[in-house]
Short mmCIF file of C-alpha atoms in Angstrom, two decimals:
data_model
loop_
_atom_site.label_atom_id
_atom_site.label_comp_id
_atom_site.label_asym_id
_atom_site.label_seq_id
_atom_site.Cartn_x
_atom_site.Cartn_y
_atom_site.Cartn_z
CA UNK D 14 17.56 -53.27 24.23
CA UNK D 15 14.64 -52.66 21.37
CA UNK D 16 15.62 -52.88 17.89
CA UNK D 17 16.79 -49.11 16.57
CA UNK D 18 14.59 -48.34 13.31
CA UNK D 19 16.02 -45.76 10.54
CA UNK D 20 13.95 -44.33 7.27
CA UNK D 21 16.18 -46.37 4.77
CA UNK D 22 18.41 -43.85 2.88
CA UNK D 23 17.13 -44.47 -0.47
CA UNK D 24 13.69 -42.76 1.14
CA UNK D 25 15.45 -39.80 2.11
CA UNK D 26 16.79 -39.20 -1.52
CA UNK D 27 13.43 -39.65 -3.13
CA UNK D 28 12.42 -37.30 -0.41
CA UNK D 29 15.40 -34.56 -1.25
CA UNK D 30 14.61 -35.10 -5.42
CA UNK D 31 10.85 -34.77 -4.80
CA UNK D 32 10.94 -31.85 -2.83
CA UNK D 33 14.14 -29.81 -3.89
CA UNK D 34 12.36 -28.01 -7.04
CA UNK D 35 9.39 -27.53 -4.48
CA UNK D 36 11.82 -25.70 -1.94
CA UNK D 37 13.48 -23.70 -4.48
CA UNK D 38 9.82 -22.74 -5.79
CA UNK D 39 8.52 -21.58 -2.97
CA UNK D 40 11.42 -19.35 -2.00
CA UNK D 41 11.06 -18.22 -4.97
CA UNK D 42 7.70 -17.28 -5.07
CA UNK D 43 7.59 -16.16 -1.11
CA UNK D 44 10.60 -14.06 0.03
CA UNK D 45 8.81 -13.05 2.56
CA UNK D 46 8.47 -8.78 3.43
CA UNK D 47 10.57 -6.82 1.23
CA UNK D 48 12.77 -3.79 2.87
CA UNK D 49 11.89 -0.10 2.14
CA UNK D 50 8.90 1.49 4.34
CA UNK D 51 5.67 1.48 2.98
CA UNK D 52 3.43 4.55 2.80
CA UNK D 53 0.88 5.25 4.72
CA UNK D 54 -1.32 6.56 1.52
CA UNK D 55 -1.39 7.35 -1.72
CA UNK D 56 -2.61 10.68 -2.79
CA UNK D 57 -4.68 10.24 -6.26
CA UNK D 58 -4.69 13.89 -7.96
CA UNK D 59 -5.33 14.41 -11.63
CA UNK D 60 -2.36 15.16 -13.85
CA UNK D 61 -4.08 18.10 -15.08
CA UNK D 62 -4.31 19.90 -11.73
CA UNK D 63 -0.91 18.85 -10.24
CA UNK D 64 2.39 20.83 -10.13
CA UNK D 65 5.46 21.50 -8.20
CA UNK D 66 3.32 22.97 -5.40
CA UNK D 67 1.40 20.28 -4.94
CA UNK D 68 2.75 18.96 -1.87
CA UNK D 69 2.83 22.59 -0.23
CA UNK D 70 -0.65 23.46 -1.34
CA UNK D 71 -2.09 20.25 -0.26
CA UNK D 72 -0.66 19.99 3.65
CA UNK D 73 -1.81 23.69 3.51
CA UNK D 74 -5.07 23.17 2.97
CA UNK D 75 -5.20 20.09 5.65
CA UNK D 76 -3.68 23.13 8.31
CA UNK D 77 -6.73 25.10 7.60
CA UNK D 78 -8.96 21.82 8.43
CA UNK D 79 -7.46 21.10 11.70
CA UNK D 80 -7.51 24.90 12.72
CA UNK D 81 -11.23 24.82 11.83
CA UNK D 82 -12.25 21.94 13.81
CA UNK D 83 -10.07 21.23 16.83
CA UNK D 84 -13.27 20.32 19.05
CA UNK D 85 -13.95 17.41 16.50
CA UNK D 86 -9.98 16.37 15.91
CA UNK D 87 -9.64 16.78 19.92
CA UNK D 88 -12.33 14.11 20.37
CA UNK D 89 -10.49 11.90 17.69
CA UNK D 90 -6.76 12.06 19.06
CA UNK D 91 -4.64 12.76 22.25
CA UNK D 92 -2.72 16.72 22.33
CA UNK D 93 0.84 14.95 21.60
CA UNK D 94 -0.51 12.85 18.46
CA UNK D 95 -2.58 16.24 16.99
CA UNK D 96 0.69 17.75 17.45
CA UNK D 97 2.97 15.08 15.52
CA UNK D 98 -0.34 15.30 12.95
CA UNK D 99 0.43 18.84 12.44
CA UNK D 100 4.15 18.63 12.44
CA UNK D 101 3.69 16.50 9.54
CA UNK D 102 1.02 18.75 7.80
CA UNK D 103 3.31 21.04 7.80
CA UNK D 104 6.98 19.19 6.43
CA UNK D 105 5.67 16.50 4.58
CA UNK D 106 2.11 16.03 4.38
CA UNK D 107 1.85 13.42 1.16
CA UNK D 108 4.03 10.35 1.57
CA UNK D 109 3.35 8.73 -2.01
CA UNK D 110 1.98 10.76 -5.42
CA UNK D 111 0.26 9.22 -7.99
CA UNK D 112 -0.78 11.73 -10.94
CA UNK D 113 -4.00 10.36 -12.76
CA UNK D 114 -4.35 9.92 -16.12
CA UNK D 115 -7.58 7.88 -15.56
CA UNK D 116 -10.84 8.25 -13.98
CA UNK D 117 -9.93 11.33 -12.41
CA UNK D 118 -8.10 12.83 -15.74
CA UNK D 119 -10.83 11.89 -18.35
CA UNK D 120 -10.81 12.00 -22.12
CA UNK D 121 -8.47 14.52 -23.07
CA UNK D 122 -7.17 15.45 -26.83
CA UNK D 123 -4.26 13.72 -27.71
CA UNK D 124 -2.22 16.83 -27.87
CA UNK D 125 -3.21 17.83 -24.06
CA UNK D 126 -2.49 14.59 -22.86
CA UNK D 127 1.00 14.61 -24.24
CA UNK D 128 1.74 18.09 -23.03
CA UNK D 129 0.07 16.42 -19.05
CA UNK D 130 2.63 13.86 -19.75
CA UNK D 131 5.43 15.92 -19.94
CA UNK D 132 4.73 17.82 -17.20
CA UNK D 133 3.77 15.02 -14.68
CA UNK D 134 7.21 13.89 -15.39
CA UNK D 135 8.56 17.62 -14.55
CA UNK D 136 6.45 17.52 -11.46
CA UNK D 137 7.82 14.23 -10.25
CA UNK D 138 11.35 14.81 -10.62
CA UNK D 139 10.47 18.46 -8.91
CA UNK D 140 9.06 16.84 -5.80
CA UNK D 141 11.44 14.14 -5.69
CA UNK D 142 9.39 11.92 -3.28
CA UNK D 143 10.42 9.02 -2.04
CA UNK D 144 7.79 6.97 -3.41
CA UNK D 145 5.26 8.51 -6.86
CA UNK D 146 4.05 7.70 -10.00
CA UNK D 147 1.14 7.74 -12.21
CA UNK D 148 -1.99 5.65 -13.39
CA UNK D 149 -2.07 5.40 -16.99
CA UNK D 150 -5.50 4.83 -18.22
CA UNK D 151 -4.88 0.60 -18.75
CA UNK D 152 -3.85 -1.81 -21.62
CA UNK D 153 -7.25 -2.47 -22.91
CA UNK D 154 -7.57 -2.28 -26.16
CA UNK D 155 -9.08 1.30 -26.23
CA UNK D 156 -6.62 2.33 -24.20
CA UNK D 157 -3.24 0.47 -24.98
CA UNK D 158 -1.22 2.81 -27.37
CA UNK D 159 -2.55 6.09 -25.07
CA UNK D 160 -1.11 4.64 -22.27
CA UNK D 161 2.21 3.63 -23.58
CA UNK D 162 3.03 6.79 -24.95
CA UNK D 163 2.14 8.59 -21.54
CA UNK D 164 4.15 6.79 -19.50
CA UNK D 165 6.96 7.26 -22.50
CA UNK D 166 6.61 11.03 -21.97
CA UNK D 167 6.63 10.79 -18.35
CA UNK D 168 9.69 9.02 -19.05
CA UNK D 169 11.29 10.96 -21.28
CA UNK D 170 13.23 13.35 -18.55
CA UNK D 171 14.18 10.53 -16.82
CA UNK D 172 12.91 8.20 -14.30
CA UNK D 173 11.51 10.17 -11.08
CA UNK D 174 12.86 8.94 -7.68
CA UNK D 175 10.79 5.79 -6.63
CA UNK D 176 8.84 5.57 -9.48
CA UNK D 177 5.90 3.51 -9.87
CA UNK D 178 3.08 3.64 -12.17
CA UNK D 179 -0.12 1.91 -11.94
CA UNK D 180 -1.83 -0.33 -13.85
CA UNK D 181 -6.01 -0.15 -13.74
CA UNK D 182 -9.01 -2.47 -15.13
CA UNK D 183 -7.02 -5.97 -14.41
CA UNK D 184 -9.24 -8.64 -15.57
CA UNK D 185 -6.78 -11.26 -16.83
CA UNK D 186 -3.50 -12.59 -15.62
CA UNK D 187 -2.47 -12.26 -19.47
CA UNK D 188 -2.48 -8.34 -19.18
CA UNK D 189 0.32 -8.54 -16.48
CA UNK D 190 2.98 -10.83 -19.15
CA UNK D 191 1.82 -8.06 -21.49
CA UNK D 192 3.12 -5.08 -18.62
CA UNK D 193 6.22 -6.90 -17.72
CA UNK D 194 6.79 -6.74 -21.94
CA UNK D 195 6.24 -2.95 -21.59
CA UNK D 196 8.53 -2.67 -18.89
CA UNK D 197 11.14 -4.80 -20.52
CA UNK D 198 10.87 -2.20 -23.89
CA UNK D 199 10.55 0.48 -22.04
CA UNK D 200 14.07 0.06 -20.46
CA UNK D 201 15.81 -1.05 -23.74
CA UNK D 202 14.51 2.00 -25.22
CA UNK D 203 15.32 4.69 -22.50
CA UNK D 204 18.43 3.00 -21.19
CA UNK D 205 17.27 2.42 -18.24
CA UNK D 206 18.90 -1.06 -16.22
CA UNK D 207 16.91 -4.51 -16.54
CA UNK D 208 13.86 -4.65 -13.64
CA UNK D 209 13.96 -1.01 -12.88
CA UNK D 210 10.13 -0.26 -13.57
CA UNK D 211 8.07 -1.37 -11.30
CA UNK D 212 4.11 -1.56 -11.55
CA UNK D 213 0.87 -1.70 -9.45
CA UNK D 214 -2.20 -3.13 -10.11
CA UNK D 215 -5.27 -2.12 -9.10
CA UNK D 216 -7.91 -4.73 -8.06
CA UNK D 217 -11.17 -3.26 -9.19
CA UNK D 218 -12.93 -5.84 -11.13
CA UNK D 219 -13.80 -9.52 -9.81
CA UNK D 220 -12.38 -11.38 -12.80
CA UNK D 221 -9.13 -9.65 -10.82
CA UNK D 222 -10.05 -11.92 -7.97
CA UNK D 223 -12.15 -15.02 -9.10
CA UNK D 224 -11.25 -16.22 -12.60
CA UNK D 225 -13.58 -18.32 -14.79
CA UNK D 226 -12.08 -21.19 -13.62
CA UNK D 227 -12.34 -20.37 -9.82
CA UNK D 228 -8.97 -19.75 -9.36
CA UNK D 229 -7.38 -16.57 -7.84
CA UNK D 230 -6.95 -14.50 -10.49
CA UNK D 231 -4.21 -12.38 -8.58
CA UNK D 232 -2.33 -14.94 -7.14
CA UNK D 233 -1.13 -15.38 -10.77
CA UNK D 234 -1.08 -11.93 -11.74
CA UNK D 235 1.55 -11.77 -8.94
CA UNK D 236 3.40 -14.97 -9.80
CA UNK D 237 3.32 -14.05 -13.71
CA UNK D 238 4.93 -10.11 -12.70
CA UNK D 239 8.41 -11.50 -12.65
CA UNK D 240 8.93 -9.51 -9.13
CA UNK D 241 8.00 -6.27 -11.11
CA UNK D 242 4.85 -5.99 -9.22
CA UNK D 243 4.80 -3.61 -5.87
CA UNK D 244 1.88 -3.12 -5.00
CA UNK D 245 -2.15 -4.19 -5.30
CA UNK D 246 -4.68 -1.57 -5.07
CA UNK D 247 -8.23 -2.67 -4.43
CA UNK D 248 -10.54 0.10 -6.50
CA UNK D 249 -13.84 0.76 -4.31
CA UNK D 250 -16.69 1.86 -6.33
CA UNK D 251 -15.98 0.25 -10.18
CA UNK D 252 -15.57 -3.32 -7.90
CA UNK D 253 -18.35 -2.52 -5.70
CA UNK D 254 -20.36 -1.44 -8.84
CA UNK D 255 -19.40 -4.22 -10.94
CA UNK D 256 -20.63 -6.66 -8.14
CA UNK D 257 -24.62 -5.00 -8.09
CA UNK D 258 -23.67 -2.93 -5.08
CA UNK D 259 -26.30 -0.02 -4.79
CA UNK D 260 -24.63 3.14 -4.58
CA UNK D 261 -25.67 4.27 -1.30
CA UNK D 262 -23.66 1.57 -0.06
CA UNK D 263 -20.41 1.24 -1.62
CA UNK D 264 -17.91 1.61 1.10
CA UNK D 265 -14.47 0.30 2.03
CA UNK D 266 -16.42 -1.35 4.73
CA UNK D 267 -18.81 -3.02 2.53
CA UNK D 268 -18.91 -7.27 2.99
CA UNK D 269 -18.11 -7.36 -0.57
CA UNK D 270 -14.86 -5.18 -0.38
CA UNK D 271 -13.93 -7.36 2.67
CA UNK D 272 -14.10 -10.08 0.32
CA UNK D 273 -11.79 -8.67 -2.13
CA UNK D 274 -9.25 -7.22 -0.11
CA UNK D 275 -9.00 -10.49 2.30
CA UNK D 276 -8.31 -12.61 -1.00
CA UNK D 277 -5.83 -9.82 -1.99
CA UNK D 278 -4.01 -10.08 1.24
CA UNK D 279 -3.74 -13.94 1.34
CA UNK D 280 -2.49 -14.00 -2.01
CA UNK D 281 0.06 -11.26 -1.50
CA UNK D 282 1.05 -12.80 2.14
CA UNK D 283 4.76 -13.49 2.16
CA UNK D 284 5.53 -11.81 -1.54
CA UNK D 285 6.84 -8.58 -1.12
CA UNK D 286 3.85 -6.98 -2.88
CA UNK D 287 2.01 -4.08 -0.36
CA UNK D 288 -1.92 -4.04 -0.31
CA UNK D 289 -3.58 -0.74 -0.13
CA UNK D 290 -6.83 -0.30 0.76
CA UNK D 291 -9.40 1.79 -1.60
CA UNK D 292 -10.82 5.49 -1.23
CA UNK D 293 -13.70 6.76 0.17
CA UNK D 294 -15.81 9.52 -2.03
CA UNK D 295 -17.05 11.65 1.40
CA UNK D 296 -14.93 14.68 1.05
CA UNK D 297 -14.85 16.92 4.29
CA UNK D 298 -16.77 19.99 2.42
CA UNK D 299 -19.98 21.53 2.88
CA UNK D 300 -21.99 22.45 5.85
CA UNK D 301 -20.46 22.15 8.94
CA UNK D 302 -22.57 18.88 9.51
CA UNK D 303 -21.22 18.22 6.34
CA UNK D 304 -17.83 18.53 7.37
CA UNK D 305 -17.37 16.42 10.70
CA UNK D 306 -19.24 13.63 9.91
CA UNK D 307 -17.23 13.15 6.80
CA UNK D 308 -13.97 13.65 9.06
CA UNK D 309 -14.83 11.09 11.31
CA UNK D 310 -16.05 8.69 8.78
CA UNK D 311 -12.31 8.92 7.16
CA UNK D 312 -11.11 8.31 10.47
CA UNK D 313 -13.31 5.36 11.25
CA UNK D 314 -12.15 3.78 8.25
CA UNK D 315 -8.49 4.29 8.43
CA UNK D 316 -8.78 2.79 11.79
CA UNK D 317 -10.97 -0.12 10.42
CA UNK D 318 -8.46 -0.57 7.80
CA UNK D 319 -5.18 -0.68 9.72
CA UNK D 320 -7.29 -3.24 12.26
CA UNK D 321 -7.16 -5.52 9.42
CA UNK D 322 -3.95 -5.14 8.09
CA UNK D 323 -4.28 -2.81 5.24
CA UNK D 324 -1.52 -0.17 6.02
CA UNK D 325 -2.08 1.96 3.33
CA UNK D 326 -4.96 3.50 1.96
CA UNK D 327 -6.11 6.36 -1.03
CA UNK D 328 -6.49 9.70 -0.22
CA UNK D 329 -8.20 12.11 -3.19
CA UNK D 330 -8.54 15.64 -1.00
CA UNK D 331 -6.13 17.57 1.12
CA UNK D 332 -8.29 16.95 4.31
CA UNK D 333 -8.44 13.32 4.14
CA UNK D 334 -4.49 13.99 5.02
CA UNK D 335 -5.38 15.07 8.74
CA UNK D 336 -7.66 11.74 9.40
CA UNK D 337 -4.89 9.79 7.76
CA UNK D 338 -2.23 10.64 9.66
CA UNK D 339 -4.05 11.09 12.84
CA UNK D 340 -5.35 7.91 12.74
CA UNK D 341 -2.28 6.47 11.51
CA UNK D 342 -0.20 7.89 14.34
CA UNK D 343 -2.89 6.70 16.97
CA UNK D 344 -2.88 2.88 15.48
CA UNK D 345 0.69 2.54 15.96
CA UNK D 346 1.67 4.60 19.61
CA UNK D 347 -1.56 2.15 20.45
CA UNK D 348 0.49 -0.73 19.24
CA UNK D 349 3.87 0.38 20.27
CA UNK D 350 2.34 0.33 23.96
CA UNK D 351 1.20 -3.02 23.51
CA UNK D 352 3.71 -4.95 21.45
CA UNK D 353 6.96 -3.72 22.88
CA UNK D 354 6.79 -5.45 26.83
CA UNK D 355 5.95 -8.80 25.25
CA UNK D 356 8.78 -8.21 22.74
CA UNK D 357 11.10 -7.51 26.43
CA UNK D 358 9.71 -10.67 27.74
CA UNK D 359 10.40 -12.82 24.54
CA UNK D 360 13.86 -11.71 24.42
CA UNK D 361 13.91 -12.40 28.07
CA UNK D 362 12.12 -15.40 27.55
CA UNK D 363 10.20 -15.03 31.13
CA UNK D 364 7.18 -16.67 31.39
CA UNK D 365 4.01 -14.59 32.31
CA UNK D 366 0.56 -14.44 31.04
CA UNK D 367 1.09 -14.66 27.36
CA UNK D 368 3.85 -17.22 25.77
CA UNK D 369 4.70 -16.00 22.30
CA UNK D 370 6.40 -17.62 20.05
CA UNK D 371 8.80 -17.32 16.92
CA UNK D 372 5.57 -16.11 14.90
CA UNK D 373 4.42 -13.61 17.00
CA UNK D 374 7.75 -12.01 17.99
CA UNK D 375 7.82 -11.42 14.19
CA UNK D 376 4.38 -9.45 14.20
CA UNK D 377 5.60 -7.69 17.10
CA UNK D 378 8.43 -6.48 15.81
CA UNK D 379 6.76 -5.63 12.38
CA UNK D 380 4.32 -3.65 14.06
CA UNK D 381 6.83 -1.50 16.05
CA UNK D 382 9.32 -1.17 12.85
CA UNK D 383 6.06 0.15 11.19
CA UNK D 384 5.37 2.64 13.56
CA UNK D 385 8.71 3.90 13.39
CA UNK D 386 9.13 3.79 9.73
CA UNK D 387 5.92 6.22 9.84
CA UNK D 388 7.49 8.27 12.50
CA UNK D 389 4.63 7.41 15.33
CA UNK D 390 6.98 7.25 17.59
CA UNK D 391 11.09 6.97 17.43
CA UNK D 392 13.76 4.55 18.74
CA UNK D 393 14.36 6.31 22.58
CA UNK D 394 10.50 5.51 23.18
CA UNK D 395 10.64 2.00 21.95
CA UNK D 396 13.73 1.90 24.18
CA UNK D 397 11.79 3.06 27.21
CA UNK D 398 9.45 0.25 26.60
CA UNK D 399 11.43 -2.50 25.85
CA UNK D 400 15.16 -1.89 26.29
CA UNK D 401 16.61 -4.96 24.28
CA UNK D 402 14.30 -3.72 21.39
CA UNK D 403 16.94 -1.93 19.42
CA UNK D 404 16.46 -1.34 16.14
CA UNK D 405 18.31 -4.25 14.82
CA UNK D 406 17.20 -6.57 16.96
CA UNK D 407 13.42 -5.87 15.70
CA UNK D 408 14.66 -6.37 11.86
CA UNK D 409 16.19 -9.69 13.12
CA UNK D 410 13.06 -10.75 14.54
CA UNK D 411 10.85 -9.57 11.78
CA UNK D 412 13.18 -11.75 9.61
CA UNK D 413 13.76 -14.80 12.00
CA UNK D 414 17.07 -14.55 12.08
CA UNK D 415 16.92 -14.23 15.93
CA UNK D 416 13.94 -16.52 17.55
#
């Protein structure tokens, strides 16, 4: 009989004291998805030209774009998707708001700015969305007091319903400490409970990604946000520009914006902070040439972007809303079709030509939960797919509380 060996004890306590703080840390820092659904966009409008009709005006406007060209939307999308696309056109066309106070505002006196203010606020509480906001011009210095005293006014008539505002030009961890101060005043001074402001940031410089010393520059931004921060927004054209990119080819597709928004995504991995990819400037207007090539170059990239993960994007005119959500709705009946018989067979376990494991039955089910959260398809045709797929049994998986 051989000689049974055990780790002395004494090990196993330096183990638990070395690595209990580490544990603790990491949880901490990684929670892992958080719950809510994430939009599929986010409209960008200036404050000046938004209003209670927004919404209405907007998925209007998107109608007339699809009526125009069904030849070219035909070619893009199946009869039943076009008609969920209009459906939605039609009842809710913008999923999440963000009024502009930016580059699409301008310089404004400070007396128009105040009186934008006050009626963005108006405008968000009208519209009651389940997700909106604004982008207040930053915290430089040039910009610092302006912005506080817009987002006061916006404020001011309380805070709209998922309410969110956005935080441009980051270029040092130190400017996020300085927003989670603002949002910490803010709420003493309006009464509002402790964490209730939340904040994006938008990634549009490369001191946002690489700092001076090499490091990821958001990774701490996100660590230093005191779970205040929702979101990161990668900014196309002022990163592509601030990195030499020639005009003519700044795109969401560019090598350099792959860059950015794959360093984004690993530092955001496991947070609870959503990445959403950037805008493209091609508006569907003009010639007819004009027109479709610009619709399916909206489409292309949606598609490119969901392919890598990037589940929501900027929109900036009504008829990027048809090649949003047709695209959208493809990606996901797509990847309903695909996901939900190997989710069967993993909660089967039968064998068969693909073994997935704990990992991948989370993707799975995180795929199909997003499709449904984005209404590309509802619970009775999951259920034809993949019977044991109920809706609880996909959170369960997503979370790995069922493996």
């Amino acid at each position: 009989m051989p000689t049974v060996r055990r780790v002395p004890e004494d090990t196993l306590t330096r183990l638990d004291a070395l690595l209990e703080g580490v544990d603790a840390a990491l949880a901490a820092r990684y929670p892992g998805d958080r719950s809510g659904s994430q939009p599929v966009h986010t409209v960008y409008l200036s404050a000046a030209d938004a209003g209670p009709a927004t919404v209405i005006e907007w998925g209007a406007h998107a109608l007339e774009l699809l009526d125009r060209y069904p030849e070219v939307f035909a070619e893009l999308g199946d009869e039943t998707t076009l008609a969920m696309v209009r459906d939605r056109l039609r009842t809710a066309p913008i999923a999440d708001l963000r009024l502009d106070f930016e580059d699409g505002y301008g310089r404004r006196a400070e007396d128009a700015e105040d009186a934008d203010a006050v009626r963005a606020g108006d405008t968000l509480r009208a519209l009651a969305l389940d997700c909106s906001g604004i982008r207040i011009k930053g915290l430089t210095a040039a910009d610092r007091r302006r912005s506080v005293r817009t987002l006061e006014l916006v404020l001011d008539g309380g805070v709209p319903p998922g309410f969110v505002f956005t935080v441009p030009k980051l270029r040092a961890a130190e400017q996020v400490t300085a927003t989670v101060w603002l949002c910490e005043a803010l709420e003493q001074v309006h009464g509002l409970p402790a964490g209730a402001l939340q904040f994006e940031l938008q990634i549009e410089s490369p001191q946002a990604v690489i700092g001076p010393d090499g490091t990821a520059t958001v990774a701490r931004a996100i660590d230093l946000a005191d779970g205040r921060c929702s979101g990161l927004h990668y900014g196309t054209y002022d990163y592509s520009a601030a990195c030499g990119i020639a005009p003519q080819q700044q795109s969401l597709d560019h090598p350099i914006a792959d860059h950015a928004k794959a360093v984004m995504q690993t530092a955001a991995a496991q947070t609870g902070v959503w990445i959403a990819d950037g805008s493209t400037q091609v508006f569907p207007v003009g010639s007819d040439d004009q027109v479709v090539a610009a619709i399916r170059r909206h489409h292309r990239l949606v598609t490119r972007s969901l392919e890598r993960g990037y589940y929501q994007g900027w929109d900036m005119h009504a008829g990027h809303l048809v090649t949003r959500w047709l695209a959208t709705f493809t990606f996901f009946r797509a990847a309903v079709v695909a996901a939900a018989p190997r989710l069967q067979a993993y909660l089967d376990r039968r064998g068969g030509a693909i073994a997935d494991e704990p990992a991948t039955a989370e993707a799975l089910s995180t795929v199909v939960l997003r499709g449904l959260d984005c209404g590309a398809f509802d619970s009775d045709d999951v259920a034809t797919l993949a019977p044991a797929a109920t809706i609880d049994v996909l959170r369960k998986l997503k979370d790995r509380k069922l493996i």
